[in-house]
Coordinates of C-alpha atoms and ligand atoms in Angstrom, one line a residue:
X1 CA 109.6 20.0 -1.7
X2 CA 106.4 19.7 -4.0
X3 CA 104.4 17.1 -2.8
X4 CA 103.7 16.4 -6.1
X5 CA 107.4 15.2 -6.4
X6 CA 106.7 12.2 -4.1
X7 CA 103.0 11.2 -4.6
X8 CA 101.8 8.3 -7.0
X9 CA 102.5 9.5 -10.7
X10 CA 98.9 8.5 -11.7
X11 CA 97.0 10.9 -8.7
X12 CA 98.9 13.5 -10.6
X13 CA 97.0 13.2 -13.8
X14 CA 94.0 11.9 -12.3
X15 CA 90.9 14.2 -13.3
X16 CA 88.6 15.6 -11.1
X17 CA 84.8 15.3 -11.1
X18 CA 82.5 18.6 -11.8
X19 CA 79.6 18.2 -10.2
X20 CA 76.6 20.5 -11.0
X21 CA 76.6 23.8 -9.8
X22 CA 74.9 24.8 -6.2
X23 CA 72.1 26.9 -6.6
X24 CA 74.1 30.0 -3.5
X25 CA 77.4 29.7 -6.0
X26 CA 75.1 30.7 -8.9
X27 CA 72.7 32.7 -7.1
X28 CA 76.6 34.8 -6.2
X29 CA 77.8 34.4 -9.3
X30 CA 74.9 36.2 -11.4
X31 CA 73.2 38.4 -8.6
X32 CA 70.0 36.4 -8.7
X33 CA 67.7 35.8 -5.9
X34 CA 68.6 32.1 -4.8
X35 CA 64.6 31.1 -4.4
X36 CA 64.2 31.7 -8.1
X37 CA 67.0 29.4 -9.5
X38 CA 65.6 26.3 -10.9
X39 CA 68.8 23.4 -9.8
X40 CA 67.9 21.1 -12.8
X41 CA 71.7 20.0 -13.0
X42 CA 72.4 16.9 -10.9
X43 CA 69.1 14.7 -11.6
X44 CA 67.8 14.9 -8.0
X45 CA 64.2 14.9 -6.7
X46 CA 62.0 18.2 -6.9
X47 CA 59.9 17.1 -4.7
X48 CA 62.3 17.8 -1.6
X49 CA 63.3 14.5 0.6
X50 CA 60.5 11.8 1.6
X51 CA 58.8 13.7 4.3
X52 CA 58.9 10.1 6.3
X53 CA 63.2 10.5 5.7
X54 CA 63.2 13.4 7.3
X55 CA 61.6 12.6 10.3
X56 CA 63.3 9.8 11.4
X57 CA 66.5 11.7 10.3
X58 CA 65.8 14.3 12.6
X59 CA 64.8 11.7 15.3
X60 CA 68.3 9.8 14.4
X61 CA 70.5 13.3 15.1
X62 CA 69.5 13.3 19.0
X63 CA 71.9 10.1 19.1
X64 CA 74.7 11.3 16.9
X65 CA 77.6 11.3 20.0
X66 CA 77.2 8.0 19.0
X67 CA 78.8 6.0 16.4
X68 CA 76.0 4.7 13.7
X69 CA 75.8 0.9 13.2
X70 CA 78.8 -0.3 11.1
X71 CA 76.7 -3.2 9.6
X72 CA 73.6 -0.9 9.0
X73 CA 71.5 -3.8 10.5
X74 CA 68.3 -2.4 10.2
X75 CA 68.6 -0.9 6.7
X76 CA 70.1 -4.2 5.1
X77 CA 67.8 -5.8 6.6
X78 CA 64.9 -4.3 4.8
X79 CA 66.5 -4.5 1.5
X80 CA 66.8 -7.7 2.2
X81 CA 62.7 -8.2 2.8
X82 CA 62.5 -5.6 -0.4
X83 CA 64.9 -7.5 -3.0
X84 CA 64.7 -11.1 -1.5
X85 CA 68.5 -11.4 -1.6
X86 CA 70.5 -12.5 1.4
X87 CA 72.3 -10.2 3.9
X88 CA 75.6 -11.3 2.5
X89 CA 74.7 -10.4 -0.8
X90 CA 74.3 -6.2 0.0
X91 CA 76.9 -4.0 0.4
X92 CA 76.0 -0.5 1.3
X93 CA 77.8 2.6 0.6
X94 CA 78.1 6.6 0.9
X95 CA 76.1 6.5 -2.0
X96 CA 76.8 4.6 -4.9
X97 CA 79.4 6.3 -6.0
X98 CA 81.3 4.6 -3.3
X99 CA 80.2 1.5 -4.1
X100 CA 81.7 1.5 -7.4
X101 CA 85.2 2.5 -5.9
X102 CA 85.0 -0.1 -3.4
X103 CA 84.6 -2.0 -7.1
X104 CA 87.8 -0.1 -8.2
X105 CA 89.4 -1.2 -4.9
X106 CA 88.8 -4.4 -5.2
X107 CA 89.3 -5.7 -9.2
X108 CA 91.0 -2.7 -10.8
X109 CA 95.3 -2.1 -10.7
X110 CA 98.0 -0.6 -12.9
X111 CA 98.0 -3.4 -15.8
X112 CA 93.9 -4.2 -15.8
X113 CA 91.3 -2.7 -17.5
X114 CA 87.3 -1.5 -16.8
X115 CA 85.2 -1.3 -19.9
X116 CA 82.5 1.6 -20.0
X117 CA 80.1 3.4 -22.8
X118 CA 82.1 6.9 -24.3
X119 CA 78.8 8.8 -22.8
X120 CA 78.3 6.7 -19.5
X121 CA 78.4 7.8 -16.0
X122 CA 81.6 9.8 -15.4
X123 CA 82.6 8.1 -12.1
X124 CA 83.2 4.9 -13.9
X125 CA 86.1 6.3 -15.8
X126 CA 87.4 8.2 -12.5
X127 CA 87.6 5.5 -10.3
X128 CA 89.2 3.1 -13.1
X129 CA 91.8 6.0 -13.4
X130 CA 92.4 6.4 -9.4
X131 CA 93.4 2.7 -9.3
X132 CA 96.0 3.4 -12.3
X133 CA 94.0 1.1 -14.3
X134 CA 93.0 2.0 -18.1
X135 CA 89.5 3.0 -19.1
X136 CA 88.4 1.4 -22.0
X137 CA 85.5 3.9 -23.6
X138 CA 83.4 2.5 -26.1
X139 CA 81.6 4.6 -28.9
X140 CA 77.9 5.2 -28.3
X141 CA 76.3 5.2 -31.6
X142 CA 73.0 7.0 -31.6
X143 CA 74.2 7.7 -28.1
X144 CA 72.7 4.4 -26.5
X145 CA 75.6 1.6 -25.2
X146 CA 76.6 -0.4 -28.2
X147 CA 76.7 -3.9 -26.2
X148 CA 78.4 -5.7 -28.9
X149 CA 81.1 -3.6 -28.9
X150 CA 81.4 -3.4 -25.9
X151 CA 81.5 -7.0 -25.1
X152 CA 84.1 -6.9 -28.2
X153 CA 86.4 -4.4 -26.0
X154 CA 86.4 -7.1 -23.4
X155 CA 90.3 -8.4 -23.0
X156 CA 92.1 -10.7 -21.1
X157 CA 93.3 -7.8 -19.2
X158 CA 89.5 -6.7 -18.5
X159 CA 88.1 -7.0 -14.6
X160 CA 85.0 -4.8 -15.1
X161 CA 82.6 -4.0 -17.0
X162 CA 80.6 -0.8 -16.1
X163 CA 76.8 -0.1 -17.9
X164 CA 73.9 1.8 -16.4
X165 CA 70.3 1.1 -17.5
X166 CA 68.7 3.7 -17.9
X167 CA 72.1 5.6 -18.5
X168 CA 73.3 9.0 -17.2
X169 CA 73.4 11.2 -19.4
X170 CA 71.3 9.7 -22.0
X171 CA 68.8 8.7 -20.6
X172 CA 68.6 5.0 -22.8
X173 CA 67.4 1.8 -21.1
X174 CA 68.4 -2.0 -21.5
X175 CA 65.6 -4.7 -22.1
X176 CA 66.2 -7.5 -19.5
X177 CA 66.8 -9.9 -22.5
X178 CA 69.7 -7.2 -23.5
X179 CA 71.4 -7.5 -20.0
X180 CA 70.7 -10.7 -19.6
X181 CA 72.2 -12.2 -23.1
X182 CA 75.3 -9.4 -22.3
X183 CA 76.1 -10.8 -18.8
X184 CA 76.2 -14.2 -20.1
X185 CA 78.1 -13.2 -22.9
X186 CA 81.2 -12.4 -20.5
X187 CA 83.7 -13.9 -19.2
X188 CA 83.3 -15.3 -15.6
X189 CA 86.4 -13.5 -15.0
X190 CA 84.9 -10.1 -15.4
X191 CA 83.0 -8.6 -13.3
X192 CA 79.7 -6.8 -14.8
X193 CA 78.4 -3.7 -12.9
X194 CA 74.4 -3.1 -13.6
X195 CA 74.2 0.6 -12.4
X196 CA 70.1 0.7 -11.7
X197 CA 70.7 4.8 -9.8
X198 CA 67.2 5.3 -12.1
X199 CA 66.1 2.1 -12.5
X200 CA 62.8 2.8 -9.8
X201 CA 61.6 5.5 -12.4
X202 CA 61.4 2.7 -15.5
X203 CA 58.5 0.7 -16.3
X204 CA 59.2 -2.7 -16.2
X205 CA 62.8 -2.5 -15.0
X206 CA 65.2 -5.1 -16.0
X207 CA 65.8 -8.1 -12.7
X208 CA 69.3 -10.0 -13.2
X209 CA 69.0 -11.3 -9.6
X210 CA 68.2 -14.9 -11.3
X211 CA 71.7 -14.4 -12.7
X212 CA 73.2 -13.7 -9.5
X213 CA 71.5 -16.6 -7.8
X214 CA 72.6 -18.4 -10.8
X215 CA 76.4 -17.4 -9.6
X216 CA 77.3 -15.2 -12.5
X217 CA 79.6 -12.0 -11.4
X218 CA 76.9 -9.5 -11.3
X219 CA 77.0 -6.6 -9.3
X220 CA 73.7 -4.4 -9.6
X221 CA 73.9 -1.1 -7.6
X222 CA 71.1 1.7 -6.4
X223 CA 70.7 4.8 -5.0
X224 CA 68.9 6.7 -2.6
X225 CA 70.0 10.3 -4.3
X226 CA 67.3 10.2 -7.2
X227 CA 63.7 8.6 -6.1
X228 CA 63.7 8.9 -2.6
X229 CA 65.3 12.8 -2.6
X230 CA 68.1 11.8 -0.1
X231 CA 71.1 12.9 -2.8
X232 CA 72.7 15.1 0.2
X233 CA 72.7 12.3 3.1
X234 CA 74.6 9.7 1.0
X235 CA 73.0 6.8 0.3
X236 CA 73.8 3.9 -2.0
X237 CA 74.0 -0.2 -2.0
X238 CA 75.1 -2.8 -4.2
X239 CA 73.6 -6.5 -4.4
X240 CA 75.8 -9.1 -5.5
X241 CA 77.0 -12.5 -4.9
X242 CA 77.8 -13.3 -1.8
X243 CA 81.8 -13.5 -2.5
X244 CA 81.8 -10.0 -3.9
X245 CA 80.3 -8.8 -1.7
X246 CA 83.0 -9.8 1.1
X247 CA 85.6 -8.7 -1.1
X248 CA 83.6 -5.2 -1.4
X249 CA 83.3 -5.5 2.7
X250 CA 87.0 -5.7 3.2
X251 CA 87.6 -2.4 1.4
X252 CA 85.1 -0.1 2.9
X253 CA 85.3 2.0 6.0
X254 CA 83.8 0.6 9.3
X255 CA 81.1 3.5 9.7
X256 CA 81.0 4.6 5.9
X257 CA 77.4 5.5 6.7
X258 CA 76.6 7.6 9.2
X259 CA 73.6 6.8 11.4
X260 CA 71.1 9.8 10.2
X261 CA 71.1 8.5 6.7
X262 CA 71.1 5.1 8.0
X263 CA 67.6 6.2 9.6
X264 CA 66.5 8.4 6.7
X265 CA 67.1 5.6 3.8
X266 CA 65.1 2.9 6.2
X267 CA 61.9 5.5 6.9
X268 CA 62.2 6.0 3.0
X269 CA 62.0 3.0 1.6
X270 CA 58.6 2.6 3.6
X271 CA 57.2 5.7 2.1
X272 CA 56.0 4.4 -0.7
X273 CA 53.4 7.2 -1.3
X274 CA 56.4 9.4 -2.1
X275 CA 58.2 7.3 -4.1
X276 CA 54.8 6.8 -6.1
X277 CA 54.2 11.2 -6.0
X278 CA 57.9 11.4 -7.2
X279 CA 57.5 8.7 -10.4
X280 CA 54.1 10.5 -11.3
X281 CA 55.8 13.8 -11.3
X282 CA 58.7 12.5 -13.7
X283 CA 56.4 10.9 -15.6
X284 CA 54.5 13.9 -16.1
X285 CA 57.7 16.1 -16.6
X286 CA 59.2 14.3 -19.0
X287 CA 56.0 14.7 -21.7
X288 CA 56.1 18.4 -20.5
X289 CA 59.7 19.0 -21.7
X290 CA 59.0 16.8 -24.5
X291 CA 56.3 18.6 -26.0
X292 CA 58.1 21.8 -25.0
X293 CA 61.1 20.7 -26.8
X294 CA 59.6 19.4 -29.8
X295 CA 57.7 23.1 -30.1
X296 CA 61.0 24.4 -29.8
X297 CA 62.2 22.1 -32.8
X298 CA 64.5 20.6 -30.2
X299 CA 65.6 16.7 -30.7
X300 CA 65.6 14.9 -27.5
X301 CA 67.0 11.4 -26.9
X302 CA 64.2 9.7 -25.7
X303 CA 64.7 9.2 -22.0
X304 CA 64.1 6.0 -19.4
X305 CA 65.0 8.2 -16.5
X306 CA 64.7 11.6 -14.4
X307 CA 66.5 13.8 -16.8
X308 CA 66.8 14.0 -20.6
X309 CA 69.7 14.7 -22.9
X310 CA 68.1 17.7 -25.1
X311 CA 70.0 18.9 -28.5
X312 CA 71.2 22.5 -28.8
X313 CA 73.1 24.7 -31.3
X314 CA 75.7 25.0 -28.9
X315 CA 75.9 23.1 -25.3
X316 CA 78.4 25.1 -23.5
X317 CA 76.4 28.8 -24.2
X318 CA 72.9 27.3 -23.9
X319 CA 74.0 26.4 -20.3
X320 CA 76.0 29.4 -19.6
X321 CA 72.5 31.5 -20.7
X322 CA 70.1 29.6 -18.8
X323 CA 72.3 29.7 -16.0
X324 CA 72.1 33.3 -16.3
X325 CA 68.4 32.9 -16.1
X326 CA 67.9 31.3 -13.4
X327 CA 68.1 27.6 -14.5
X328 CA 70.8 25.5 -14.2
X329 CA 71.2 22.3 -16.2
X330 CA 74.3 20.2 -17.3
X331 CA 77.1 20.6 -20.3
X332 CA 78.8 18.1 -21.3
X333 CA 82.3 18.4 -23.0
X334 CA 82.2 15.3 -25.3
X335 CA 78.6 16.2 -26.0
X336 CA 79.0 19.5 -27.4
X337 CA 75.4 20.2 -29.1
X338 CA 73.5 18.7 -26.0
X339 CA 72.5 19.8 -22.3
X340 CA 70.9 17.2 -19.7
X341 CA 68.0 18.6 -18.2
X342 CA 66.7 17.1 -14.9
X343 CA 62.5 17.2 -14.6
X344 CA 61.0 19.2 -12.3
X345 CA 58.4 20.5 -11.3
X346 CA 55.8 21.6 -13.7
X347 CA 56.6 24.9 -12.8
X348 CA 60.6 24.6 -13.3
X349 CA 59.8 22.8 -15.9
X350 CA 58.2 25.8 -17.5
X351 CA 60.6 28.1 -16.4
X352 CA 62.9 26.1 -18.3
X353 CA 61.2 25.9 -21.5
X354 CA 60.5 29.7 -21.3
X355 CA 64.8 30.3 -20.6
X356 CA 65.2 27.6 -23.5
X357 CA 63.1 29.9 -26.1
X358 CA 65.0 33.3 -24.5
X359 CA 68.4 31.1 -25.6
X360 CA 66.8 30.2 -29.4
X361 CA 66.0 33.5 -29.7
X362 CA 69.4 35.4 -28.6
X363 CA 71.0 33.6 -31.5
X364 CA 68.9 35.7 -33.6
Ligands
LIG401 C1 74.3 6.5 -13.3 C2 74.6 7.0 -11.9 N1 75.2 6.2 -11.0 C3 75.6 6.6 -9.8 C4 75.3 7.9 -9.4 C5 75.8 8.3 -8.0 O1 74.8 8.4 -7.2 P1 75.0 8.5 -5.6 O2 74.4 9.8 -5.2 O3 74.3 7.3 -5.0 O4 76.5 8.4 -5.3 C6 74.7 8.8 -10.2 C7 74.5 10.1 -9.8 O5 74.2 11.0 -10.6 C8 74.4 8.3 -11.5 O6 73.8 9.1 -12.4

């Protein structure tokens, strides 16, 4: 019989995420040489992994017949120095994508309801749908969240509210007064979920932590994927109040990180160098592609993060051309006329720019 016939009706329609392409399934795909494809797709660091991450992952991999730490000791630990929150308050995760499904787990069912931005992060919507619960997408006009209407979506039905600041794949940001005046605005039934995966490239980032102390349901989240280059070891964490954070406890796995990225996100959050190198970079990349753009007579929405939404004539052929070319960036479906484009390095970033003007110009 078809398995299908016996599984849960709402894994049946349940949507699948597409990540960004690998650079050896493109390199295959178009007969190019794999060192000359620019991956500007999944907003990672150009810069390679903190050089300090790697060595203590490759020190970590003589001891991997063992199982890692299930309570990642060391590495809470040091968040906890870093954020001033309590042990009890972090829950970490095989990046933060599984932090927000341990979220799903816990406060999302057939019946209930997440609330989320129309152009937010697609994993919100995905693990709403996994846990049979309904998405609630709210327009983004001018492509930046609309907080009063999204605060207007809010039902009794409503467990979670899902908003990152700076957003993927816009790129807009959230003053602290913004976030602030939003979380209080909420129910104390509802949980609000601050995604901060780019919040380390931002100047003066937004801190709800006194919200948390002050025992609202806040649950910030962070990545090590973006500013510290570790995207392919896995690393995420969430901090929270400390009763959230139990309930996120009792739906994780025992070892849900494994004990090389335990090691690699603990060397990197002492290479501060890097992080520094890696914000400079961005910073420099993002006037780069904005000048380039605007030379171009390209609208960009301006961007908080490591990647920026750039408009197109048409989304789905510029990225199947500069694809072609050797750069690979991000379509979206619901954004038609756009492609995100992840900074670089001056050099891809060039690259880019140069494959953007061959795309202008094939129009004719
Ligand atoms: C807004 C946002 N949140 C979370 C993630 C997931 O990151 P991680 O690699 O930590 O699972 C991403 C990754 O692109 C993201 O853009």
């Amino acid at each position: 019989m078809d398995a299908a016939r016996f599984a849960q009706s709402h894994i049946l329609n349940q949507p699948v995420y597409q990540p960004g392409k690998p650079i050896a399934q493109v390199a295959r795909e178009f007969g190019l040489d794999p060192a000359r494809i620019d991956k500007l797709a999944s907003n990672e660091n150009p810069l390679g992994p903190s050089p300090k991450a790697l060595a203590a992952a490759a020190a970590a991999l003589r001891e991997v017949n063992l199982y890692p730490d299930g309570s990642c000791w060391d590495l809470t630990g040091k968040l906890t120095e870093i954020l001033q929150v309590g042990r009890d308050q972090l829950v970490l995760g095989n990046g933060s994508n599984e932090v927000l499904e341990l979220v799903a787990h816990a406060f999302l069912a057939p019946g209930t309801e997440a609330v989320m931005g129309v152009h937010g992060f697609a994993v919100y919507r995905l693990v709403t749908l996994l846990m049979g619960a309904k998405p609630v997408e709210v327009a983004m006009p001018g492509l930046a969240h609309d907080l009063v209407a999204m605060r207007a979506a809010v039902t009794p039905r409503t467990r979670v509210v899902f908003l990152a600041s700076p957003n993927n794949p816009t790129g807009t940001a959230h003053t602290e007064a913004e976030l602030v005046n939003f979380a209080r605005s909420l129910p104390e039934d509802v949980l609000f979920l601050l995604d901060e995966a780019y919040v380390e490239y931002q100047d003066g980032a937004p801190d709800l932590r006194p919200l948390i102390a002050e025992g609202r349901p806040v649950l910030c989240t962070r990545t090590f994927s973006k500013i510290y280059g570790l995207a392919g070891l896995r690393v995420g964490y969430g901090y929270t109040r400390p009763d959230i954070a139990a309930l996120l406890h009792r739906a994780r796995q025992p070892f849900n990180l494994n004990a090389v990225a335990q090691a690699a996100a603990l060397a990197a959050l002492d290479d501060t160098d890097f992080v520094q190198r890696s914000r400079d970079v961005n910073r420099r990349g993002l006037a780069q592609l904005g000048a380039g753009f605007r030379e171009l007579g390209l609208a960009a929405v301006p961007s908080a993060a490591n990647f920026i939404l750039v408009e197109v004539p048409d989304g789905a052929k510029a990225f199947g051309f500069l694809q072609a070319h050797g750069t690979i960036v991000r379509p979206f479906g619901n954004l038609p006329h756009h492609v995100r484009i992840s900074v670089g390095t001056a050099d891809q970033n060039e690259r880019c720019l140069a494959n953007l003007r061959a795309y202008l110009a094939s129009r004719g």
